[in-house]
Coordinates of C-alpha atoms in Angstrom, one line a residue:
M234 CA -56.1 135.8 53.1
L235 CA -52.8 137.6 52.9
A236 CA -51.7 136.4 56.3
L237 CA -52.6 132.8 55.3
T238 CA -50.6 133.1 52.1
K239 CA -47.6 134.5 53.9
E240 CA -47.8 131.6 56.4
W241 CA -47.8 129.1 53.6
T242 CA -44.8 130.8 52.0
E243 CA -42.9 130.6 55.3
H244 CA -43.9 127.0 55.8
A245 CA -42.8 126.0 52.3
G246 CA -39.2 127.1 53.2
N247 CA -36.5 126.7 50.6
G248 CA -36.4 130.5 49.9
T249 CA -40.0 130.5 48.6
E250 CA -41.0 134.1 48.0
L251 CA -44.4 135.7 47.6
S252 CA -44.8 138.3 44.9
F253 CA -47.8 140.0 43.4
I254 CA -48.7 140.9 39.8
R255 CA -51.2 143.4 41.1
Y256 CA -51.6 144.5 44.8
F257 CA -53.5 147.5 46.2
T258 CA -53.9 148.4 49.8
E259 CA -56.5 151.1 49.3
S260 CA -59.3 152.0 46.9
A261 CA -60.5 155.5 46.6
A262 CA -64.2 156.1 46.4
T263 CA -66.3 158.0 43.9
S264 CA -69.1 160.1 45.3
I265 CA -72.7 159.2 44.4
G266 CA -74.0 162.3 46.0
D267 CA -75.6 165.5 44.7
D268 CA -72.0 166.8 44.2
N269 CA -71.4 164.4 41.3
K270 CA -73.1 165.6 38.1
Y271 CA -72.2 162.4 36.3
W272 CA -73.9 160.3 38.9
L273 CA -76.9 162.6 38.8
A274 CA -77.2 162.4 35.0
M275 CA -76.8 158.6 35.1
R276 CA -79.4 158.1 37.8
E277 CA -81.8 160.5 36.0
A278 CA -81.4 158.6 32.7
V279 CA -82.2 155.2 34.2
N280 CA -85.0 156.6 36.4
N281 CA -86.6 158.1 33.3
L282 CA -86.7 154.5 31.9
G283 CA -88.4 153.3 35.0
I284 CA -85.4 151.7 36.5
E285 CA -84.2 152.3 40.1
I286 CA -80.5 151.9 40.8
T287 CA -79.4 150.4 44.0
P288 CA -75.7 151.3 44.5
V289 CA -73.5 148.5 45.9
V290 CA -69.8 148.2 46.6
C291 CA -68.3 145.6 44.3
P292 CA -66.3 143.0 46.3
A293 CA -63.8 142.6 43.4
T294 CA -61.4 145.0 41.9
S295 CA -61.5 146.3 38.4
D296 CA -59.5 148.8 36.2
M297 CA -61.7 151.5 37.8
L298 CA -59.6 151.1 41.0
I299 CA -56.6 152.4 39.2
L300 CA -58.6 155.4 37.9
R301 CA -60.1 156.2 41.3
N302 CA -56.7 156.0 43.0
K303 CA -55.4 158.6 40.4
G304 CA -58.3 160.9 41.4
I305 CA -60.5 160.1 38.4
P306 CA -64.1 159.4 39.4
A307 CA -65.4 156.1 38.1
I308 CA -68.7 154.3 38.4
G309 CA -69.3 150.7 37.3
F310 CA -72.7 149.8 35.9
A311 CA -74.3 146.8 34.2
P312 CA -78.0 146.9 33.2
K313 CA -78.7 143.3 33.9
S314 CA -81.9 143.2 36.0
H315 CA -83.5 139.9 36.9
T316 CA -80.3 138.1 36.2
I317 CA -78.5 135.7 38.5
S318 CA -74.9 136.7 39.0
R319 CA -72.5 134.3 37.4
I320 CA -69.6 136.6 37.0
H321 CA -66.7 134.8 35.4
A322 CA -68.4 131.5 35.7
A323 CA -68.3 128.9 32.9
D324 CA -72.0 129.4 32.4
E325 CA -72.2 133.2 32.6
Y326 CA -74.8 134.6 30.3
L327 CA -77.5 137.2 29.7
N328 CA -81.0 136.7 28.4
V329 CA -81.4 138.2 24.9
A330 CA -84.1 140.5 26.1
T331 CA -82.0 141.8 29.0
F332 CA -79.0 142.3 26.6
L333 CA -81.2 144.3 24.1
R334 CA -82.8 146.4 26.9
G335 CA -79.3 147.1 28.1
I336 CA -78.5 148.8 24.8
D337 CA -81.4 151.2 25.3
V338 CA -80.2 151.9 28.9
Y339 CA -76.7 152.7 27.8
V340 CA -78.0 154.9 25.0
A341 CA -80.1 156.9 27.5
I342 CA -77.1 157.3 29.9
L343 CA -74.7 158.3 27.1
Q344 CA -77.2 160.9 25.8
K345 CA -77.5 162.4 29.3
L346 CA -73.7 162.4 29.9
G347 CA -73.0 163.7 26.4
N348 CA -75.2 166.7 27.0
L349 CA -73.8 167.8 30.4
Q350 CA -72.6 171.4 30.7

């Protein structure tokens, strides 16, 4: 996409320049292995609720990218099972039951994280 955008800029001529408000060339990773006590606590909390987490790499960026690149581990999480992804769409929504269940999930996670040694 970057190459295509640069091509358009060159084709436009007239001194057209390309600048970025936000541009990152790398994104550090956060371990979700047994060496990350926060991940283990989060996974245990949701597993205790009968929920299995399937880790994925999010194709978009978030504010967590900045934290990770500063060496601060960060994990994104959204308890929205059985929900079609409509991220940032005009019709993005959550079912009320899913939203309310999410509160219970976050409470369980926060209790586990808050009691780590």
